[in-house]
PDB file of C-alpha atoms and ligand atoms in Angstrom:
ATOM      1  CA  UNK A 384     -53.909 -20.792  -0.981  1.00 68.00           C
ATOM      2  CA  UNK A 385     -53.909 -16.795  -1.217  1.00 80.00           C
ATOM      3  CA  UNK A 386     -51.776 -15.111  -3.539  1.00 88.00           C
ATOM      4  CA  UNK A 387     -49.531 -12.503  -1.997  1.00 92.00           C
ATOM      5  CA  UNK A 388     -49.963  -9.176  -3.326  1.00 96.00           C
ATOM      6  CA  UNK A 389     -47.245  -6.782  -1.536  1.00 97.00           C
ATOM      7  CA  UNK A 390     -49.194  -2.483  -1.173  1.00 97.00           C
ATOM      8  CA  UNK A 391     -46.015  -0.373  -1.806  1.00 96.00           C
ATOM      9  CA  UNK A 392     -47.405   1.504   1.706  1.00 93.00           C
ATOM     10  CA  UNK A 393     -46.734   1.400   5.621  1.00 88.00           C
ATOM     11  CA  UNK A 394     -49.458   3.704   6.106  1.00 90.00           C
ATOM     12  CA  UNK A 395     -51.836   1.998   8.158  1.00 89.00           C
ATOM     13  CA  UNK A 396     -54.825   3.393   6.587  1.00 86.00           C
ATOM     14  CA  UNK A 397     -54.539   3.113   3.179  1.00 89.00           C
ATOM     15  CA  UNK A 398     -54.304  -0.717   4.004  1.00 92.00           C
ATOM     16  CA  UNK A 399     -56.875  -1.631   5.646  1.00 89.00           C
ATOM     17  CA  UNK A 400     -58.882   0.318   3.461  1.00 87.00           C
ATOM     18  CA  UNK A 401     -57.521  -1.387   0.583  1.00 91.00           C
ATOM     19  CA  UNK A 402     -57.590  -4.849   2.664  1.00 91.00           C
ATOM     20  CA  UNK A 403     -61.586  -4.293   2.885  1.00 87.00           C
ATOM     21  CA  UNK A 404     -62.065  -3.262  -1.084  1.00 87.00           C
ATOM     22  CA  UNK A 405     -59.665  -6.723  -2.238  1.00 88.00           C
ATOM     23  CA  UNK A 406     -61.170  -9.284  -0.262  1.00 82.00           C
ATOM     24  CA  UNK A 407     -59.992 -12.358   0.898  1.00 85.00           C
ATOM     25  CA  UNK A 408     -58.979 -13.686  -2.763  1.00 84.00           C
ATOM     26  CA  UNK A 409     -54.969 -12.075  -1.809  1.00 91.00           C
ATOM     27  CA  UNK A 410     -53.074 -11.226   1.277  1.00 94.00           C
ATOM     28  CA  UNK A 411     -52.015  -8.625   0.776  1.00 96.00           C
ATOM     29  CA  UNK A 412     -48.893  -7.514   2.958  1.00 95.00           C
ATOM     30  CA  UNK A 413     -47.064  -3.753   3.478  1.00 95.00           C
ATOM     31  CA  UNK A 414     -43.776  -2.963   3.297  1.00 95.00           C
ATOM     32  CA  UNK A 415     -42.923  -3.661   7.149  1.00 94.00           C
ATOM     33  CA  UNK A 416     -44.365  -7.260   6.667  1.00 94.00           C
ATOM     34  CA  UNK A 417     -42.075  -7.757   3.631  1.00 94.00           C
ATOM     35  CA  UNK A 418     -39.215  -6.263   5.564  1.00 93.00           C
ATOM     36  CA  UNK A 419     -38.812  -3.823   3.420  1.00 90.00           C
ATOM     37  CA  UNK A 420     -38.124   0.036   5.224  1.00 87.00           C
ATOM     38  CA  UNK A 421     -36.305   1.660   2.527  1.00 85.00           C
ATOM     39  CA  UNK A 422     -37.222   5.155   0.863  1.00 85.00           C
ATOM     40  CA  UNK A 423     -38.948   4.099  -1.969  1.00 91.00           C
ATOM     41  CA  UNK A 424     -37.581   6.650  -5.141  1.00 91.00           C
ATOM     42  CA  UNK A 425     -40.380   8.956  -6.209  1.00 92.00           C
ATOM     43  CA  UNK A 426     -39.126  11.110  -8.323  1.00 95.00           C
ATOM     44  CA  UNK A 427     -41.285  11.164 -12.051  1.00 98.00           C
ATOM     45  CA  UNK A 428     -43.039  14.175 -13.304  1.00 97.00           C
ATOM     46  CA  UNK A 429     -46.400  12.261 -13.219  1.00 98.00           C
ATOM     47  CA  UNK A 430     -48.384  10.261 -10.827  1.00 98.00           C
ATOM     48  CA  UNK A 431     -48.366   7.181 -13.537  1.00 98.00           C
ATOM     49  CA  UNK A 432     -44.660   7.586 -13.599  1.00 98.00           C
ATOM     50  CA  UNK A 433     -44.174   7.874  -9.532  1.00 98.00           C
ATOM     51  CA  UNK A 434     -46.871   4.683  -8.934  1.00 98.00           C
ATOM     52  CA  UNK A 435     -45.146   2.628 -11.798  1.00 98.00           C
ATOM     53  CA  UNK A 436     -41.427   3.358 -10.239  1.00 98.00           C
ATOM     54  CA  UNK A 437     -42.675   2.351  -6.986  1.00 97.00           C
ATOM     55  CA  UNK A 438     -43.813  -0.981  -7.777  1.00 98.00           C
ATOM     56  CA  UNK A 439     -41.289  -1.832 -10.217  1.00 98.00           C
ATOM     57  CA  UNK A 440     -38.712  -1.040  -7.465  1.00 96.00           C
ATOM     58  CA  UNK A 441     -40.599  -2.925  -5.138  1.00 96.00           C
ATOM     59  CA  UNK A 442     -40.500  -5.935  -7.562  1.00 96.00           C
ATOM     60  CA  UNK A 443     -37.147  -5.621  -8.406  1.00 95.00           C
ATOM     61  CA  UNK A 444     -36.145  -5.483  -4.832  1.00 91.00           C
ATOM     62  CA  UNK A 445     -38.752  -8.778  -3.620  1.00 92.00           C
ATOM     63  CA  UNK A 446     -39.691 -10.363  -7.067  1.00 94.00           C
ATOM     64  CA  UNK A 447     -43.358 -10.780  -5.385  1.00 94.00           C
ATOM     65  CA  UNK A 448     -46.533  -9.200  -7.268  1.00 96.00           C
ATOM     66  CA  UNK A 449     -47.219  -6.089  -6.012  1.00 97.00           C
ATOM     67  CA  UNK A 450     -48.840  -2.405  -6.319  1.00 98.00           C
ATOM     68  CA  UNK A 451     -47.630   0.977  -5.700  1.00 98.00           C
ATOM     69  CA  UNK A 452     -50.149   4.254  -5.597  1.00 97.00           C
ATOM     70  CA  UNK A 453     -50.015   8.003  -6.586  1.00 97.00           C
ATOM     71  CA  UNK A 454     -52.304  10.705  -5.697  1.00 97.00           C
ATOM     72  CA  UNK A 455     -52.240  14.136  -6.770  1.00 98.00           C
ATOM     73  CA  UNK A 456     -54.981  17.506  -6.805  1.00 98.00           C
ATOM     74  CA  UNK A 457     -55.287  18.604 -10.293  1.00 98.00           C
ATOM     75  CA  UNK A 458     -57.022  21.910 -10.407  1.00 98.00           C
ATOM     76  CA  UNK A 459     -58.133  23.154 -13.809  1.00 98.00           C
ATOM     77  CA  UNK A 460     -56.949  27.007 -13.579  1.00 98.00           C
ATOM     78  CA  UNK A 461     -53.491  26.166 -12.727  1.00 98.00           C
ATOM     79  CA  UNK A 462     -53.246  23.505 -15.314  1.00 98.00           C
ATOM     80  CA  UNK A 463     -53.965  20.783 -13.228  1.00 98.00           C
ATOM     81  CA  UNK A 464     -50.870  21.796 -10.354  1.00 98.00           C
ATOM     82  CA  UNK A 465     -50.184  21.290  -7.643  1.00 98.00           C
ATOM     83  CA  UNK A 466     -50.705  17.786  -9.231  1.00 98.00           C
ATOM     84  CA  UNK A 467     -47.457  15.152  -9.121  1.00 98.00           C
ATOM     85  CA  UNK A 468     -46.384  18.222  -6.340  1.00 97.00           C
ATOM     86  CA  UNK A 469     -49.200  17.727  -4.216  1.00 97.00           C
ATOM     87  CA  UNK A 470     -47.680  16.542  -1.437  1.00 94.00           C
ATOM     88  CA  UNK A 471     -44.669  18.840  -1.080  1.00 94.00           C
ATOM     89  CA  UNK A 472     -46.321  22.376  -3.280  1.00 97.00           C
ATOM     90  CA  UNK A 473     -45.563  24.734  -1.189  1.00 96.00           C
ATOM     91  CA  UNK A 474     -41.746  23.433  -0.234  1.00 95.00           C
ATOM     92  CA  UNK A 475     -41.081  23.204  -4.468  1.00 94.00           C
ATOM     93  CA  UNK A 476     -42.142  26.999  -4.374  1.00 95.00           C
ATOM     94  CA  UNK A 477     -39.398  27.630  -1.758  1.00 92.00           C
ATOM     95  CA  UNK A 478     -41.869  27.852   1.564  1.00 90.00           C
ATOM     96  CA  UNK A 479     -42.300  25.755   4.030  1.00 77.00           C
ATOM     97  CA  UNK A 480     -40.514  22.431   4.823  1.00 76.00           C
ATOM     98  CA  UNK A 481     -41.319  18.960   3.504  1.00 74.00           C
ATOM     99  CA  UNK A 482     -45.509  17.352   3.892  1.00 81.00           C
ATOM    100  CA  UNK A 483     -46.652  20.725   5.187  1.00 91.00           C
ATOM    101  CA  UNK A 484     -50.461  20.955   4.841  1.00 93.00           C
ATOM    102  CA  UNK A 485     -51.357  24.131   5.679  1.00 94.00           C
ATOM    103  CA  UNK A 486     -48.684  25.703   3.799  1.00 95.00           C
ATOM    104  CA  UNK A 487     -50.057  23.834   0.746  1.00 97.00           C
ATOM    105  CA  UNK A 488     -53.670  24.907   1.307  1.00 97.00           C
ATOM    106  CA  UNK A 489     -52.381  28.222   1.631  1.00 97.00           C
ATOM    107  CA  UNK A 490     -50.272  28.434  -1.342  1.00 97.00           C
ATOM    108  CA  UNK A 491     -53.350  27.301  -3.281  1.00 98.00           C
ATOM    109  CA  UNK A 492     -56.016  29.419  -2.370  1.00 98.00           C
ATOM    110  CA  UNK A 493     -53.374  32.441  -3.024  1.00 98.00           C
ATOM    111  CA  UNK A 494     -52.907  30.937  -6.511  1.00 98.00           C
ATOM    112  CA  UNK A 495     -56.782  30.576  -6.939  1.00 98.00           C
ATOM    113  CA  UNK A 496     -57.202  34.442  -5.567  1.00 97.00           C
ATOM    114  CA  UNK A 497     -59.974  36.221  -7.602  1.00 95.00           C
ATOM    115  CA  UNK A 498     -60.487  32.914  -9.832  1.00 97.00           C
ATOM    116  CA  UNK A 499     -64.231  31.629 -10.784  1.00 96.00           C
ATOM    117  CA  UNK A 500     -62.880  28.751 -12.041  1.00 98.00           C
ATOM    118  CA  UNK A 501     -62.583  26.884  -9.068  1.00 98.00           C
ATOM    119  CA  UNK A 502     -62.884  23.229 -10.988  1.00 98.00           C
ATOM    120  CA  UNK A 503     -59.959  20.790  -9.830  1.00 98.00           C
ATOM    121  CA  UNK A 504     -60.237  16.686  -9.239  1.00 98.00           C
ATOM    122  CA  UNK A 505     -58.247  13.954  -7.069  1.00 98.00           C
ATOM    123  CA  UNK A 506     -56.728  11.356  -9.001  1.00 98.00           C
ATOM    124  CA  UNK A 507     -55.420   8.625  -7.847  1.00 98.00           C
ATOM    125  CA  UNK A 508     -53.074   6.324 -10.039  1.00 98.00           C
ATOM    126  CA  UNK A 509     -52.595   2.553  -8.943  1.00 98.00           C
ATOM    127  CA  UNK A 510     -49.527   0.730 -11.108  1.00 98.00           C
ATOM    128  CA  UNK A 511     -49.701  -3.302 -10.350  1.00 98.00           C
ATOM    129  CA  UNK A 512     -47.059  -5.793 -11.593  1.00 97.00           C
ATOM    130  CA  UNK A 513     -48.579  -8.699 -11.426  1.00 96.00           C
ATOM    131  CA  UNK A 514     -47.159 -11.775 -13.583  1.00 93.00           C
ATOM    132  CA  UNK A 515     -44.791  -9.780 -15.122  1.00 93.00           C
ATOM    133  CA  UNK A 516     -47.155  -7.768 -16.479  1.00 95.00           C
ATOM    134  CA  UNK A 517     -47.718  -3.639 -15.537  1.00 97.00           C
ATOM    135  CA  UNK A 518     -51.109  -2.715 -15.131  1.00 97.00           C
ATOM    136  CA  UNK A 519     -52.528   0.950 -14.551  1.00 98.00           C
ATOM    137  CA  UNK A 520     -56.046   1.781 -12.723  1.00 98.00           C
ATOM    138  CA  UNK A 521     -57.293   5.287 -11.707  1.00 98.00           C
ATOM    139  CA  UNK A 522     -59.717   7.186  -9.331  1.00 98.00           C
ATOM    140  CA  UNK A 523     -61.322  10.246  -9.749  1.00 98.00           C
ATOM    141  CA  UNK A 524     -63.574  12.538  -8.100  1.00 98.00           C
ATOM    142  CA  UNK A 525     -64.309  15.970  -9.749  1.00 98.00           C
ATOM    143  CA  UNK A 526     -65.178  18.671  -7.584  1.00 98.00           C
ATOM    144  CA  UNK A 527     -64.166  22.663  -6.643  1.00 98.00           C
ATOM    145  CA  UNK A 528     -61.870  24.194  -4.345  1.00 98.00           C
ATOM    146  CA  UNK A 529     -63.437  26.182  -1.599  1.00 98.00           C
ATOM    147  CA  UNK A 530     -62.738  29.912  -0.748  1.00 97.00           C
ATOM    148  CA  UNK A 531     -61.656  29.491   2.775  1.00 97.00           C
ATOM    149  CA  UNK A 532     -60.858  25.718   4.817  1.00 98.00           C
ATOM    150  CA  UNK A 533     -63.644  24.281   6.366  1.00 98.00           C
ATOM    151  CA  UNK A 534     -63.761  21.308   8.764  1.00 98.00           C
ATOM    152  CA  UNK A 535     -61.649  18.944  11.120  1.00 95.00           C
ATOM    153  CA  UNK A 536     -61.582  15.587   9.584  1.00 93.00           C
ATOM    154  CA  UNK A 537     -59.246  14.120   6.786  1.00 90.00           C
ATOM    155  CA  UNK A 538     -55.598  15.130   5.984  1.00 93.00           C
ATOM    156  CA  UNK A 539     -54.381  17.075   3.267  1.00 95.00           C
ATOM    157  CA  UNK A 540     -56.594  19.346   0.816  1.00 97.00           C
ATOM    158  CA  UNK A 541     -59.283  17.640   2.385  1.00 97.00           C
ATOM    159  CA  UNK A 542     -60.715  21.102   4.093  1.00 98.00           C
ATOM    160  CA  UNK A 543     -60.423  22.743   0.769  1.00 98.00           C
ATOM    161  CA  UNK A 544     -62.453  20.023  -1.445  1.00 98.00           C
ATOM    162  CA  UNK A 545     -66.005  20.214  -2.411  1.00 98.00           C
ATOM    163  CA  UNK A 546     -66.774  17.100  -4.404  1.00 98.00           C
ATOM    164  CA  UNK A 547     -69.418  17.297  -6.906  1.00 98.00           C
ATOM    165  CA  UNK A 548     -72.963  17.046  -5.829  1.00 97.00           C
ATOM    166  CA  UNK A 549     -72.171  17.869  -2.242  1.00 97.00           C
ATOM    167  CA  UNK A 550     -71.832  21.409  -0.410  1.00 97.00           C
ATOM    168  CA  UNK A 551     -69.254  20.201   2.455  1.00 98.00           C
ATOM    169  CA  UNK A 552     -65.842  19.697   2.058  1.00 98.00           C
ATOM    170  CA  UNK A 553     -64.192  16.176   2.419  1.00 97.00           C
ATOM    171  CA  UNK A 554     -62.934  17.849   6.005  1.00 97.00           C
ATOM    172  CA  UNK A 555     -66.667  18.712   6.938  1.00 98.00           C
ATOM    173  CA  UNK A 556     -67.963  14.420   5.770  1.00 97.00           C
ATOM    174  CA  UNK A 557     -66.705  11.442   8.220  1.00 93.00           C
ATOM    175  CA  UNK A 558     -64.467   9.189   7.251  1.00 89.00           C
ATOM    176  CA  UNK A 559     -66.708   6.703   5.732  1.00 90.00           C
ATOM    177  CA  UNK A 560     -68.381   9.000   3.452  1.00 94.00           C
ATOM    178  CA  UNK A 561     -65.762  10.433   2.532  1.00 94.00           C
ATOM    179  CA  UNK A 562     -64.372   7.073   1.780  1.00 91.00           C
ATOM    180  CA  UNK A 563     -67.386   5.932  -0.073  1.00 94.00           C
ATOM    181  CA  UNK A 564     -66.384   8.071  -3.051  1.00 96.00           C
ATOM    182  CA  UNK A 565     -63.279   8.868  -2.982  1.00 95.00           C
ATOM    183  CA  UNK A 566     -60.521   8.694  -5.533  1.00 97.00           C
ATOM    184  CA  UNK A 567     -58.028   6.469  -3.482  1.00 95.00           C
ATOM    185  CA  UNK A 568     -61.478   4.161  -3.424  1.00 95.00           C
ATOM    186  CA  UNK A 569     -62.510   4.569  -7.165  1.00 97.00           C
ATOM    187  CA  UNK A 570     -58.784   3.724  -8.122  1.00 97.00           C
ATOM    188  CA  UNK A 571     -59.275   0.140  -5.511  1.00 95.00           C
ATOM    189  CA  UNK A 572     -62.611  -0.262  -7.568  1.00 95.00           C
ATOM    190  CA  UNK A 573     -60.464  -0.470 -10.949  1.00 96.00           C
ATOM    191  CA  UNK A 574     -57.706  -2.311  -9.404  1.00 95.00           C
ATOM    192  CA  UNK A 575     -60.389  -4.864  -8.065  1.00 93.00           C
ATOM    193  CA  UNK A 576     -61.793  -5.311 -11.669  1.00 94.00           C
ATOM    194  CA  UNK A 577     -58.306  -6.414 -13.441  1.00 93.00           C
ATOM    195  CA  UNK A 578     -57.340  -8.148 -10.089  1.00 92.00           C
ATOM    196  CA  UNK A 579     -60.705 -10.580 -10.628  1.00 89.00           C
ATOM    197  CA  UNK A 580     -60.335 -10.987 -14.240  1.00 89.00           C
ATOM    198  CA  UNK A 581     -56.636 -12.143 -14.457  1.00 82.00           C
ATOM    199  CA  UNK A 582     -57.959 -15.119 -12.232  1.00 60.00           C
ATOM    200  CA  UNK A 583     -59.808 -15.895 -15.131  1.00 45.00           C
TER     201      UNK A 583
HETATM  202  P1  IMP B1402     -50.207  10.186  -1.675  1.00 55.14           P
HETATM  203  O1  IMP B1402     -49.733   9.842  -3.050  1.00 55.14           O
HETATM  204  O2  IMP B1402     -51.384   9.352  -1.231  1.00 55.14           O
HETATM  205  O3  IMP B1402     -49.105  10.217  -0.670  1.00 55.14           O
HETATM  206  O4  IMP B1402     -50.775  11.677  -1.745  1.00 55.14           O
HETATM  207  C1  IMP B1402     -49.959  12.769  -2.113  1.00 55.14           C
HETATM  208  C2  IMP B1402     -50.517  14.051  -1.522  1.00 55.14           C
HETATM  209  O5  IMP B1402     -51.790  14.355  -2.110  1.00 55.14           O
HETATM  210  C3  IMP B1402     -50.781  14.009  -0.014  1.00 55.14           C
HETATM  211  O6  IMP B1402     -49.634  14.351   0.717  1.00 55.14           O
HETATM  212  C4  IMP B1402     -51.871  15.067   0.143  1.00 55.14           C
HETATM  213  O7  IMP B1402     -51.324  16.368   0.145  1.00 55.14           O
HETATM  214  C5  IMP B1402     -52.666  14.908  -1.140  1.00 55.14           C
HETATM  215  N1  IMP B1402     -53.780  13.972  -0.943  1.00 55.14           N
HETATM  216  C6  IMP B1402     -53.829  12.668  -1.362  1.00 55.14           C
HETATM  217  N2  IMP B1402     -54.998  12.121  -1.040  1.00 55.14           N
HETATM  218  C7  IMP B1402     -55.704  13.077  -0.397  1.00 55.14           C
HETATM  219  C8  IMP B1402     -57.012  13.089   0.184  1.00 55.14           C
HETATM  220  O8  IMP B1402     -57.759  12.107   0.187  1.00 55.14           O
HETATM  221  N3  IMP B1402     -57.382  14.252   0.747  1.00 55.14           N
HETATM  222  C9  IMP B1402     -56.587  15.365   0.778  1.00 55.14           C
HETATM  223  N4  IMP B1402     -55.375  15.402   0.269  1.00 55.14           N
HETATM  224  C10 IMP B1402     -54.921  14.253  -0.329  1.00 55.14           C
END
């Protein structure tokens, strides 16, 4: 029989794309299929502390096994903000209202005005409770932050980020490149790993 493995998610995407990286070896069920449509608290300083207060709530709240994720864009001149913000940067600097991407992207290429240093990384931070036991595993991709947007596809900072070893933003690649190497799919990787070896 499958284990059940609950994604602290309702967003569509990031489950089947985890869905395909697991396997068949858990079903692995969202929030809606757990009957669960409360606003998870997210409200740490750090994307380990956000990812480990999601699951934990989630297995307070269903006792199943589960996993919660955190992203964040850590660029190197601003000492790795927007960060744990990344999501809401421009609305914690009093502009704009809530998940507003193009406020964001704005916000940071003022920041990074007249910088060289354009060095910044995604990281993603996966916290699994599985058995009791808290596990962390993390995705990054290192890259730069381009001067202007460029491209349609992705969400996000996506029209901003070069990753390393390519010249087109993560706006400017389809989805399945983009997917091939990204953070969210590094982190999957690492969860993956520990998921395989505590069958052992
Ligand atoms: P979340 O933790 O996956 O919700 O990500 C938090 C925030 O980080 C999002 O609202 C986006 O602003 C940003 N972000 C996360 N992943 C990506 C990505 O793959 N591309 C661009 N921006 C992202």
């Amino acid at each position: 029989m499958q284990k059940k493995l609950v994604f602290a998610t309702n967003n569509e995407h990031k489950l089947e794309e985890i869905k395909a990286i697991i396997g068949d070896g858990y079903d692995i069920l969202s929030l809606k299929e757990i009957g669960c449509d409360s606003d998870i608290p997210e409200t740490a300083a750090t994307l380990e502390g956000n990812a480990l207060q999601k699951a934990r709530w989630i297995h307070e709240q269903s006792g199943c096994d589960c996993f919660a994720d955190d992203t964040g864009l850590e660029v190197k001149a601003l000492d790795g903000e927007p960060g744990v913000l990344s999501a809401r940067y421009a609305q914690s600097n009093g502009r704009g209202d809530g998940h507003d991407a193009e406020a964001n992207s704005r916000l940071l290429l003022e920041r990074l005005d007249g910088c060289t240093d354009r060095a910044a990384r995604f990281r993603t931070v996966i916290a699994l409770i599985l058995n009791g036991r808290e596990i962390l595993a993390e995705g990054i991709v290192n890259g730069v932050i381009a001067t202007s947007p460029r491209g349609t596809d992705g969400f996000g900072y996506d029209p901003l980020f070069i990753p390393e070893g390519e010249e087109r933003t993560f706006a400017e690649m389809d989805a399945s490149e983009k997917n091939a190497i990204s953070h969210r799919r590094r982190a999957a990787d690492e969860l993956l790993k520990v998921l395989e070896t505590s069958f052992i």
